[in-house]
Amino acid sequence: MMSDNQSGSTRRLTLETKGGSYSLFMREQGAANASAILFLHGFPTSSLDWTHILPHLDEDRAIAPDLLGFGRSEKPNIRYSYPLQADLISTLLEQLGIERVRVVAHDYAVTLAQELLTREAKGAIPFCIDRIVYLNGGVYARLHRQRLIQRILRTPMLGPIVARRMTSASLRNALNAMAGEHDAWSEADAEAHWREIAHADGLARLPQLLHYIDDRRRHGATWESAMEAAASRSAFVWGPADPVSGAHMLAEVRKRMPDAEIHELDGLGHYPHWEHPGRCATAIKHALDQVKDP
């Protein structure tokens, strides 16, 4: 186990699923018998996203894996899918002995959370989801506003070439273009995140990971129905200034899920947990505490 001063400790676990054996990197903090919170990150970043939030939740057991293909987890040359990511998360929680969990999901992972809810409704996961907190992401696939760089990366011939040429400077520009009132990402921030993305030839995996956009469009109705059915145990902590999934996405949530709890963080964009960790952590903590007795 390696020390990580910002977020407790880190370790690597090998997980066996019906789709194969894969290694995931994980940040964690808190006692094993504390209430568990699962933090799921977005594209193209990693569990590093949560390092400013985890210190605010030191009374809980926080688990923040790098999803398959991201960060320091294994990055196989495969067809990435939400069902595979859900298999790995289910196996991870089972291996950790977690039977009840609260979930915080951002961006790419909001759909992973929806897939977990879909499976829970079928009795197909070995744990109960007590609460889900969504941060900016395409919870309604048809409203997701794709960035130009995403369109380029999804191009079969051009995508792999452009992906390999990503630098920390270009990453910083892309992230700050989705921020709210100010540039939230410093050169040091971008360099740290770029290292996680590029680890183990990760730049080459970016076009493959972007299959999630097509998957959302294909299966979105099923996933969105599962999310709406769980409205009473859902919360949305949202940066409305996000050009990808900001105020327009939140308006649809309010319309379709009137029972959900909403924390609108004025002035913040796509990464509210990085742009203003204090405000975001306060909202997340409040949302997580609203768990009804099973």
CSV table of N, CA and C in Angstrom, one decimal, residues 22-182:
chain,number,residue,atom,x,y,z
A,22,TYR,N,-9.0,-8.1,-14.5
A,22,TYR,CA,-8.5,-6.7,-14.7
A,22,TYR,C,-8.0,-6.2,-13.4
A,23,SER,N,-7.0,-5.3,-13.5
A,23,SER,CA,-6.4,-4.6,-12.3
A,23,SER,C,-6.9,-3.2,-12.3
A,24,LEU,N,-7.4,-2.8,-11.1
A,24,LEU,CA,-7.9,-1.4,-10.9
A,24,LEU,C,-7.1,-0.8,-9.8
A,25,PHE,N,-6.7,0.5,-10.0
A,25,PHE,CA,-6.1,1.3,-9.0
A,25,PHE,C,-7.1,2.0,-8.2
A,26,MET,N,-6.9,2.2,-6.9
A,26,MET,CA,-8.0,2.7,-6.0
A,26,MET,C,-7.4,3.6,-4.9
A,27,ARG,N,-8.0,4.8,-4.7
A,27,ARG,CA,-7.7,5.6,-3.5
A,27,ARG,C,-8.8,5.3,-2.5
A,28,GLU,N,-8.4,5.3,-1.2
A,28,GLU,CA,-9.4,5.1,-0.2
A,28,GLU,C,-8.9,5.8,1.1
A,29,GLN,N,-9.9,6.0,1.9
A,29,GLN,CA,-9.7,6.6,3.3
A,29,GLN,C,-10.8,6.2,4.2
A,30,GLY,N,-10.5,6.2,5.5
A,30,GLY,CA,-11.5,5.9,6.5
A,30,GLY,C,-11.5,4.5,6.9
A,31,ALA,N,-12.2,4.2,8.0
A,31,ALA,CA,-12.2,2.9,8.6
A,31,ALA,C,-13.0,1.9,7.8
A,32,ALA,N,-12.7,0.6,7.8
A,32,ALA,CA,-13.4,-0.4,7.0
A,32,ALA,C,-14.8,-0.5,7.5
A,33,ASN,N,-15.1,-0.2,8.8
A,33,ASN,CA,-16.5,-0.4,9.3
A,33,ASN,C,-17.3,0.9,9.2
A,34,ALA,N,-16.8,1.9,8.6
A,34,ALA,CA,-17.5,3.2,8.4
A,34,ALA,C,-18.4,3.1,7.2
A,35,SER,N,-19.4,4.0,7.2
A,35,SER,CA,-20.3,4.0,6.1
A,35,SER,C,-19.6,4.3,4.8
A,36,ALA,N,-19.9,3.5,3.7
A,36,ALA,CA,-19.1,3.6,2.5
A,36,ALA,C,-19.7,4.5,1.5
A,37,ILE,N,-18.8,5.3,0.9
A,37,ILE,CA,-19.1,6.2,-0.2
A,37,ILE,C,-18.2,5.8,-1.4
A,38,LEU,N,-18.8,5.6,-2.6
A,38,LEU,CA,-18.1,5.2,-3.8
A,38,LEU,C,-18.1,6.5,-4.7
A,39,PHE,N,-16.9,6.9,-5.0
A,39,PHE,CA,-16.7,8.1,-5.9
A,39,PHE,C,-16.3,7.6,-7.3
A,40,LEU,N,-17.0,8.0,-8.3
A,40,LEU,CA,-16.8,7.5,-9.7
A,40,LEU,C,-16.5,8.8,-10.5
A,41,HIS,N,-15.4,8.8,-11.2
A,41,HIS,CA,-14.9,10.0,-11.9
A,41,HIS,C,-15.4,10.0,-13.4
A,42,GLY,N,-15.0,11.1,-14.1
A,42,GLY,CA,-15.4,11.3,-15.4
A,42,GLY,C,-14.3,11.1,-16.5
A,43,PHE,N,-14.6,11.4,-17.7
A,43,PHE,CA,-13.7,11.3,-18.8
A,43,PHE,C,-13.1,12.7,-19.1
A,44,PRO,N,-11.8,12.7,-19.3
A,44,PRO,CA,-10.8,11.6,-19.5
A,44,PRO,C,-9.9,11.5,-18.2
A,45,THR,N,-10.4,11.9,-17.1
A,45,THR,CA,-9.6,12.1,-15.9
A,45,THR,C,-9.5,10.8,-15.1
A,46,SER,N,-9.5,10.9,-13.8
A,46,SER,CA,-9.3,9.7,-12.9
A,46,SER,C,-9.8,10.1,-11.5
A,47,SER,N,-9.5,9.2,-10.6
A,47,SER,CA,-9.8,9.4,-9.2
A,47,SER,C,-9.1,10.6,-8.6
A,48,LEU,N,-8.1,11.1,-9.3
A,48,LEU,CA,-7.4,12.3,-8.8
A,48,LEU,C,-8.4,13.5,-8.7
A,49,ASP,N,-9.5,13.4,-9.5
A,49,ASP,CA,-10.5,14.4,-9.4
A,49,ASP,C,-11.0,14.7,-8.0
A,50,TRP,N,-11.0,13.6,-7.2
A,50,TRP,CA,-11.7,13.7,-5.9
A,50,TRP,C,-10.7,14.1,-4.8
A,51,THR,N,-9.5,14.4,-5.0
A,51,THR,CA,-8.5,14.5,-4.0
A,51,THR,C,-8.8,15.8,-3.1
A,52,HIS,N,-9.5,16.8,-3.7
A,52,HIS,CA,-9.9,18.0,-2.9
A,52,HIS,C,-11.2,17.8,-2.1
A,53,ILE,N,-11.9,16.7,-2.5
A,53,ILE,CA,-13.2,16.5,-1.8
A,53,ILE,C,-13.1,15.5,-0.7
A,54,LEU,N,-12.3,14.5,-0.8
A,54,LEU,CA,-12.1,13.4,0.2
A,54,LEU,C,-11.8,13.9,1.6
A,55,PRO,N,-10.9,14.9,1.7
A,55,PRO,CA,-10.6,15.3,3.1
A,55,PRO,C,-11.8,15.9,3.8
A,56,HIS,N,-12.8,16.3,3.1
A,56,HIS,CA,-14.0,16.8,3.7
A,56,HIS,C,-14.9,15.7,4.3
A,57,LEU,N,-14.6,14.5,3.9
A,57,LEU,CA,-15.5,13.3,4.3
A,57,LEU,C,-14.7,12.3,5.1
A,58,ASP,N,-13.9,12.8,6.0
A,58,ASP,CA,-13.0,11.9,6.7
A,58,ASP,C,-13.7,11.0,7.8
A,59,GLU,N,-15.0,11.2,8.0
A,59,GLU,CA,-15.7,10.3,8.9
A,59,GLU,C,-16.3,9.1,8.2
A,60,ASP,N,-16.2,9.1,6.9
A,60,ASP,CA,-16.8,8.0,6.2
A,60,ASP,C,-15.7,7.1,5.5
A,61,ARG,N,-16.0,6.0,5.0
A,61,ARG,CA,-15.1,5.2,4.2
A,61,ARG,C,-15.3,5.6,2.8
A,62,ALA,N,-14.3,6.3,2.2
A,62,ALA,CA,-14.3,6.7,0.9
A,62,ALA,C,-13.5,5.8,0.0
A,63,ILE,N,-14.1,5.4,-1.2
A,63,ILE,CA,-13.5,4.5,-2.1
A,63,ILE,C,-13.6,5.2,-3.5
A,64,ALA,N,-12.4,5.4,-4.1
A,64,ALA,CA,-12.4,6.1,-5.4
A,64,ALA,C,-11.5,5.4,-6.3
A,65,PRO,N,-12.0,4.5,-7.1
A,65,PRO,CA,-11.2,3.7,-8.1
A,65,PRO,C,-11.0,4.5,-9.4
A,66,ASP,N,-9.9,4.3,-10.0
A,66,ASP,CA,-9.7,4.6,-11.4
A,66,ASP,C,-10.5,3.6,-12.2
A,67,LEU,N,-11.4,4.0,-13.0
A,67,LEU,CA,-12.2,3.0,-13.8
A,67,LEU,C,-11.2,2.4,-14.9
A,68,LEU,N,-11.6,1.2,-15.4
A,68,LEU,CA,-10.8,0.5,-16.4
A,68,LEU,C,-10.6,1.4,-17.6
A,69,GLY,N,-9.3,1.5,-18.0
A,69,GLY,CA,-8.9,2.4,-19.1
A,69,GLY,C,-8.5,3.8,-18.7
A,70,PHE,N,-8.7,4.1,-17.4
A,70,PHE,CA,-8.4,5.5,-16.9
A,70,PHE,C,-7.3,5.5,-15.9
A,71,GLY,N,-6.6,6.6,-15.7
A,71,GLY,CA,-5.7,6.8,-14.6
A,71,GLY,C,-4.6,5.7,-14.6
A,72,ARG,N,-4.5,5.1,-13.4
A,72,ARG,CA,-3.5,4.1,-13.2
A,72,ARG,C,-4.0,2.7,-13.2
A,73,SER,N,-5.3,2.6,-13.5
A,73,SER,CA,-5.9,1.2,-13.7
A,73,SER,C,-5.4,0.6,-15.0
A,74,GLU,N,-5.6,-0.7,-15.2
A,74,GLU,CA,-5.2,-1.4,-16.4
A,74,GLU,C,-5.9,-0.7,-17.6
A,75,LYS,N,-5.2,-0.7,-18.7
A,75,LYS,CA,-5.7,-0.1,-20.0
A,75,LYS,C,-5.6,-1.0,-21.1
A,76,PRO,N,-6.4,-2.1,-21.1
A,76,PRO,CA,-6.3,-3.1,-22.2
A,76,PRO,C,-6.9,-2.5,-23.5
A,77,ASN,N,-6.5,-3.1,-24.6
A,77,ASN,CA,-6.9,-2.8,-25.9
A,77,ASN,C,-8.2,-3.5,-26.2
A,78,ILE,N,-9.4,-3.0,-25.7
A,78,ILE,CA,-10.6,-3.8,-25.8
A,78,ILE,C,-11.7,-2.8,-26.2
A,79,ARG,N,-12.9,-3.3,-26.3
A,79,ARG,CA,-14.1,-2.5,-26.5
A,79,ARG,C,-14.7,-2.2,-25.1
A,80,TYR,N,-14.5,-0.9,-24.7
A,80,TYR,CA,-14.9,-0.5,-23.4
A,80,TYR,C,-16.5,-0.3,-23.3
A,81,SER,N,-17.1,-0.7,-22.2
A,81,SER,CA,-18.5,-0.6,-22.1
A,81,SER,C,-18.9,-0.4,-20.7
A,82,TYR,N,-20.1,0.2,-20.5
A,82,TYR,CA,-20.7,0.4,-19.2
A,82,TYR,C,-20.9,-0.9,-18.5
A,83,PRO,N,-21.5,-1.9,-19.2
A,83,PRO,CA,-21.7,-3.2,-18.5
A,83,PRO,C,-20.4,-3.8,-17.9
A,84,LEU,N,-19.3,-3.7,-18.6
A,84,LEU,CA,-18.0,-4.2,-18.1
A,84,LEU,C,-17.6,-3.3,-16.9
A,85,GLN,N,-17.7,-2.0,-17.0
A,85,GLN,CA,-17.3,-1.2,-15.8
A,85,GLN,C,-18.2,-1.5,-14.6
A,86,ALA,N,-19.5,-1.8,-14.9
A,86,ALA,CA,-20.4,-2.1,-13.8
A,86,ALA,C,-20.0,-3.5,-13.2
A,87,ASP,N,-19.6,-4.4,-14.0
A,87,ASP,CA,-19.1,-5.7,-13.5
A,87,ASP,C,-18.0,-5.5,-12.5
A,88,LEU,N,-17.0,-4.7,-12.9
A,88,LEU,CA,-15.9,-4.4,-12.1
A,88,LEU,C,-16.2,-3.7,-10.8
A,89,ILE,N,-17.1,-2.8,-10.9
A,89,ILE,CA,-17.5,-2.1,-9.6
A,89,ILE,C,-18.2,-3.0,-8.7
A,90,SER,N,-19.1,-3.9,-9.2
A,90,SER,CA,-19.8,-4.8,-8.4
A,90,SER,C,-18.8,-5.8,-7.8
A,91,THR,N,-17.8,-6.3,-8.5
A,91,THR,CA,-16.8,-7.2,-8.0
A,91,THR,C,-16.0,-6.5,-7.0
A,92,LEU,N,-15.6,-5.2,-7.2
A,92,LEU,CA,-14.8,-4.5,-6.3
A,92,LEU,C,-15.5,-4.3,-4.9
A,93,LEU,N,-16.8,-3.9,-4.9
A,93,LEU,CA,-17.5,-3.8,-3.7
A,93,LEU,C,-17.7,-5.1,-3.0
A,94,GLU,N,-17.9,-6.1,-3.7
A,94,GLU,CA,-18.1,-7.5,-3.1
A,94,GLU,C,-16.8,-7.9,-2.5
A,95,GLN,N,-15.7,-7.7,-3.1
A,95,GLN,CA,-14.4,-8.0,-2.6
A,95,GLN,C,-14.0,-7.2,-1.4
A,96,LEU,N,-14.5,-6.0,-1.3
A,96,LEU,CA,-14.2,-5.2,-0.1
A,96,LEU,C,-15.2,-5.4,1.0
A,97,GLY,N,-16.2,-6.3,0.8
A,97,GLY,CA,-17.2,-6.6,1.8
A,97,GLY,C,-18.2,-5.5,2.0
A,98,ILE,N,-18.5,-4.7,1.0
A,98,ILE,CA,-19.5,-3.6,1.2
A,98,ILE,C,-20.8,-4.1,0.7
A,99,GLU,N,-21.8,-4.0,1.6
A,99,GLU,CA,-23.2,-4.4,1.3
A,99,GLU,C,-24.1,-3.2,1.0
A,100,ARG,N,-23.8,-2.1,1.6
A,100,ARG,CA,-24.6,-0.9,1.3
A,100,ARG,C,-23.6,0.3,1.0
A,101,VAL,N,-24.0,1.1,0.0
A,101,VAL,CA,-23.1,2.1,-0.4
A,101,VAL,C,-23.9,3.4,-0.9
A,102,ARG,N,-23.3,4.5,-0.7
A,102,ARG,CA,-23.7,5.7,-1.3
A,102,ARG,C,-22.8,6.1,-2.5
A,103,VAL,N,-23.3,6.6,-3.6
A,103,VAL,CA,-22.5,6.8,-4.8
A,103,VAL,C,-22.5,8.3,-5.2
A,104,VAL,N,-21.3,8.7,-5.5
A,104,VAL,CA,-21.1,10.1,-6.1
A,104,VAL,C,-20.5,9.9,-7.4
A,105,ALA,N,-21.1,10.4,-8.5
A,105,ALA,CA,-20.7,10.1,-9.9
A,105,ALA,C,-20.7,11.4,-10.7
A,106,HIS,N,-19.6,11.5,-11.5
A,106,HIS,CA,-19.5,12.7,-12.3
A,106,HIS,C,-19.2,12.3,-13.8
A,107,ASP,N,-19.8,13.1,-14.7
A,107,ASP,CA,-19.5,13.0,-16.1
A,107,ASP,C,-19.7,11.6,-16.7
A,108,TYR,N,-18.7,11.0,-17.2
A,108,TYR,CA,-18.8,9.6,-17.7
A,108,TYR,C,-19.5,8.7,-16.8
A,109,ALA,N,-19.2,8.8,-15.5
A,109,ALA,CA,-19.7,7.9,-14.5
A,109,ALA,C,-21.2,8.1,-14.1
A,110,VAL,N,-21.9,9.2,-14.6
A,110,VAL,CA,-23.3,9.3,-14.2
A,110,VAL,C,-24.0,8.1,-14.9
A,111,THR,N,-23.6,7.7,-16.1
A,111,THR,CA,-24.2,6.6,-16.8
A,111,THR,C,-23.9,5.3,-16.2
A,112,LEU,N,-22.7,5.2,-15.6
A,112,LEU,CA,-22.3,4.0,-14.9
A,112,LEU,C,-23.2,3.8,-13.7
A,113,ALA,N,-23.5,4.9,-13.0
A,113,ALA,CA,-24.4,4.9,-11.9
A,113,ALA,C,-25.8,4.5,-12.3
A,114,GLN,N,-26.3,4.9,-13.5
A,114,GLN,CA,-27.6,4.5,-14.0
A,114,GLN,C,-27.6,3.0,-14.4
A,115,GLU,N,-26.5,2.5,-14.9
A,115,GLU,CA,-26.4,1.1,-15.2
A,115,GLU,C,-26.4,0.3,-13.9
A,116,LEU,N,-25.8,0.8,-12.8
A,116,LEU,CA,-25.9,0.1,-11.5
A,116,LEU,C,-27.3,0.1,-11.0
A,117,LEU,N,-28.0,1.2,-11.1
A,117,LEU,CA,-29.4,1.2,-10.7
A,117,LEU,C,-30.3,0.3,-11.5
A,118,THR,N,-30.0,0.2,-12.8
A,118,THR,CA,-30.7,-0.8,-13.7
A,118,THR,C,-30.6,-2.2,-13.2
A,119,ARG,N,-29.3,-2.5,-12.8
A,119,ARG,CA,-29.1,-3.9,-12.3
A,119,ARG,C,-29.7,-4.1,-10.9
A,120,GLU,N,-29.6,-3.1,-10.1
A,120,GLU,CA,-30.2,-3.2,-8.8
A,120,GLU,C,-31.7,-3.5,-8.9
A,121,ALA,N,-32.4,-2.9,-9.8
A,121,ALA,CA,-33.9,-3.1,-10.0
A,121,ALA,C,-34.2,-4.5,-10.4
A,122,LYS,N,-33.2,-5.2,-11.0
A,122,LYS,CA,-33.3,-6.6,-11.4
A,122,LYS,C,-32.7,-7.6,-10.3
A,123,GLY,N,-32.2,-7.0,-9.2
A,123,GLY,CA,-31.6,-7.9,-8.2
A,123,GLY,C,-30.3,-8.5,-8.7
A,124,ALA,N,-29.6,-7.7,-9.5
A,124,ALA,CA,-28.4,-8.3,-10.2
A,124,ALA,C,-27.1,-7.7,-9.7
A,125,ILE,N,-27.1,-7.0,-8.5
A,125,ILE,CA,-25.9,-6.6,-7.9
A,125,ILE,C,-25.9,-7.0,-6.4
A,126,PRO,N,-24.7,-7.3,-5.9
A,126,PRO,CA,-24.6,-7.8,-4.5
A,126,PRO,C,-24.6,-6.8,-3.4
A,127,PHE,N,-25.1,-5.6,-3.7
A,127,PHE,CA,-25.1,-4.5,-2.7
A,127,PHE,C,-26.3,-3.6,-2.9
A,128,CYS,N,-26.6,-2.8,-1.9
A,128,CYS,CA,-27.8,-1.9,-2.0
A,128,CYS,C,-27.2,-0.5,-2.2
A,129,ILE,N,-27.8,0.3,-3.0
A,129,ILE,CA,-27.5,1.7,-3.2
A,129,ILE,C,-28.4,2.6,-2.4
A,130,ASP,N,-27.9,3.2,-1.4
A,130,ASP,CA,-28.7,4.0,-0.5
A,130,ASP,C,-28.9,5.4,-1.0
A,131,ARG,N,-28.0,5.9,-1.8
A,131,ARG,CA,-28.1,7.3,-2.2
A,131,ARG,C,-27.2,7.5,-3.4
A,132,ILE,N,-27.6,8.3,-4.4
A,132,ILE,CA,-26.7,8.6,-5.5
A,132,ILE,C,-26.7,10.1,-5.7
A,133,VAL,N,-25.5,10.7,-5.7
A,133,VAL,CA,-25.3,12.1,-6.0
A,133,VAL,C,-24.6,12.2,-7.3
A,134,TYR,N,-25.3,12.9,-8.2
A,134,TYR,CA,-24.8,13.2,-9.6
A,134,TYR,C,-24.2,14.5,-9.7
A,135,LEU,N,-23.0,14.6,-10.2
A,135,LEU,CA,-22.3,15.9,-10.6
A,135,LEU,C,-22.4,16.0,-12.1
A,136,ASN,N,-22.2,17.1,-12.7
A,136,ASN,CA,-22.4,17.4,-14.1
A,136,ASN,C,-22.0,16.3,-15.0
A,137,GLY,N,-23.0,15.9,-15.8
A,137,GLY,CA,-22.8,14.8,-16.7
A,137,GLY,C,-24.0,14.6,-17.6
A,138,GLY,N,-24.0,13.7,-18.6
A,138,GLY,CA,-25.0,13.6,-19.6
A,138,GLY,C,-26.1,12.6,-19.0
A,139,VAL,N,-26.8,13.0,-18.0
A,139,VAL,CA,-27.8,12.1,-17.4
A,139,VAL,C,-29.0,11.9,-18.4
A,140,TYR,N,-29.2,12.9,-19.3
A,140,TYR,CA,-30.1,12.7,-20.4
A,140,TYR,C,-29.3,12.8,-21.7
A,141,ALA,N,-29.1,11.7,-22.4
A,141,ALA,CA,-28.1,11.6,-23.5
A,141,ALA,C,-28.4,12.6,-24.6
A,142,ARG,N,-29.7,12.8,-24.9
A,142,ARG,CA,-30.0,13.7,-26.0
A,142,ARG,C,-29.6,15.1,-25.8
A,143,LEU,N,-29.4,15.5,-24.5
A,143,LEU,CA,-29.1,16.9,-24.2
A,143,LEU,C,-27.6,17.1,-24.0
A,144,HIS,N,-26.8,16.1,-24.1
A,144,HIS,CA,-25.3,16.2,-24.0
A,144,HIS,C,-24.8,17.0,-25.2
A,145,ARG,N,-24.0,18.0,-24.9
A,145,ARG,CA,-23.4,18.8,-26.0
A,145,ARG,C,-21.9,18.4,-26.2
A,146,GLN,N,-21.7,17.7,-27.2
A,146,GLN,CA,-20.4,17.1,-27.5
A,146,GLN,C,-19.4,18.3,-27.8
A,147,ARG,N,-18.2,18.2,-27.3
A,147,ARG,CA,-17.2,19.1,-27.6
A,147,ARG,C,-16.5,18.8,-28.9
A,148,LEU,N,-15.9,19.8,-29.6
A,148,LEU,CA,-15.3,19.5,-30.8
A,148,LEU,C,-14.2,18.5,-30.7
A,149,ILE,N,-13.4,18.5,-29.6
A,149,ILE,CA,-12.3,17.6,-29.5
A,149,ILE,C,-12.8,16.2,-29.3
A,150,GLN,N,-14.0,16.0,-28.7
A,150,GLN,CA,-14.6,14.7,-28.7
A,150,GLN,C,-15.0,14.2,-30.0
A,151,ARG,N,-15.5,15.0,-30.9
A,151,ARG,CA,-15.9,14.6,-32.2
A,151,ARG,C,-14.6,14.2,-33.0
A,152,ILE,N,-13.6,14.9,-32.8
A,152,ILE,CA,-12.3,14.6,-33.5
A,152,ILE,C,-11.8,13.3,-33.0
A,153,LEU,N,-11.8,13.1,-31.7
A,153,LEU,CA,-11.2,11.9,-31.2
A,153,LEU,C,-12.0,10.6,-31.6
A,154,ARG,N,-13.3,10.8,-31.9
A,154,ARG,CA,-14.1,9.7,-32.3
A,154,ARG,C,-14.0,9.4,-33.8
A,155,THR,N,-13.3,10.2,-34.5
A,155,THR,CA,-13.0,10.0,-35.9
A,155,THR,C,-12.0,8.8,-36.1
A,156,PRO,N,-12.4,7.7,-36.8
A,156,PRO,CA,-11.5,6.5,-36.9
A,156,PRO,C,-10.1,6.8,-37.3
A,157,MET,N,-9.9,7.6,-38.3
A,157,MET,CA,-8.5,7.8,-38.8
A,157,MET,C,-7.8,8.9,-38.0
A,158,LEU,N,-8.5,10.0,-37.7
A,158,LEU,CA,-7.8,11.2,-37.1
A,158,LEU,C,-7.7,11.0,-35.6
A,159,GLY,N,-8.7,10.4,-35.0
A,159,GLY,CA,-8.8,10.4,-33.5
A,159,GLY,C,-7.5,9.8,-32.9
A,160,PRO,N,-7.0,8.7,-33.2
A,160,PRO,CA,-5.8,8.1,-32.6
A,160,PRO,C,-4.6,9.0,-32.7
A,161,ILE,N,-4.5,9.7,-33.9
A,161,ILE,CA,-3.3,10.6,-34.1
A,161,ILE,C,-3.4,11.8,-33.1
A,162,VAL,N,-4.6,12.4,-33.1
A,162,VAL,CA,-4.8,13.6,-32.2
A,162,VAL,C,-4.6,13.2,-30.7
A,163,ALA,N,-5.2,12.1,-30.4
A,163,ALA,CA,-5.1,11.6,-29.0
A,163,ALA,C,-3.6,11.5,-28.5
A,164,ARG,N,-2.8,11.0,-29.3
A,164,ARG,CA,-1.4,10.8,-28.9
A,164,ARG,C,-0.6,12.1,-28.9
A,165,ARG,N,-1.2,13.2,-29.4
A,165,ARG,CA,-0.5,14.5,-29.4
A,165,ARG,C,-1.0,15.4,-28.3
A,166,MET,N,-1.9,14.9,-27.4
A,166,MET,CA,-2.4,15.6,-26.3
A,166,MET,C,-1.3,16.0,-25.4
A,167,THR,N,-1.2,17.2,-24.9
A,167,THR,CA,-0.2,17.7,-24.0
A,167,THR,C,-0.9,18.2,-22.7
A,168,SER,N,-0.2,18.5,-21.7
A,168,SER,CA,-0.8,19.0,-20.5
A,168,SER,C,-1.4,20.4,-20.8
A,169,ALA,N,-0.7,21.2,-21.7
A,169,ALA,CA,-1.2,22.5,-22.1
A,169,ALA,C,-2.6,22.4,-22.8
A,170,SER,N,-2.7,21.5,-23.7
A,170,SER,CA,-3.9,21.3,-24.5
A,170,SER,C,-5.0,20.8,-23.5
A,171,LEU,N,-4.7,19.9,-22.6
A,171,LEU,CA,-5.6,19.4,-21.6
A,171,LEU,C,-6.1,20.6,-20.8
A,172,ARG,N,-5.2,21.4,-20.3
A,172,ARG,CA,-5.6,22.6,-19.5
A,172,ARG,C,-6.6,23.5,-20.2
A,173,ASN,N,-6.3,23.8,-21.5
A,173,ASN,CA,-7.2,24.6,-22.3
A,173,ASN,C,-8.6,24.0,-22.4
A,174,ALA,N,-8.6,22.7,-22.6
A,174,ALA,CA,-9.9,22.0,-22.8
A,174,ALA,C,-10.7,22.0,-21.5
A,175,LEU,N,-10.0,21.8,-20.4
A,175,LEU,CA,-10.7,21.8,-19.1
A,175,LEU,C,-11.2,23.2,-18.7
A,176,ASN,N,-10.4,24.2,-18.9
A,176,ASN,CA,-10.8,25.5,-18.5
A,176,ASN,C,-11.9,26.1,-19.4
A,177,ALA,N,-12.0,25.5,-20.6
A,177,ALA,CA,-13.1,25.9,-21.5
A,177,ALA,C,-14.4,25.5,-21.0
A,178,MET,N,-14.4,24.5,-20.1
A,178,MET,CA,-15.7,24.0,-19.5
A,178,MET,C,-15.9,24.6,-18.1
A,179,ALA,N,-15.0,25.4,-17.6
A,179,ALA,CA,-15.1,25.9,-16.2
A,179,ALA,C,-16.1,27.1,-16.2
A,180,GLY,N,-16.4,27.6,-15.0
A,180,GLY,CA,-17.4,28.6,-14.8
A,180,GLY,C,-16.8,30.0,-15.0
A,181,GLU,N,-16.7,30.7,-13.9
A,181,GLU,CA,-16.4,32.2,-13.9
A,181,GLU,C,-14.9,32.4,-14.0
A,182,HIS,N,-14.1,31.4,-13.8
A,182,HIS,CA,-12.6,31.6,-13.8
A,182,HIS,C,-11.9,30.4,-14.2
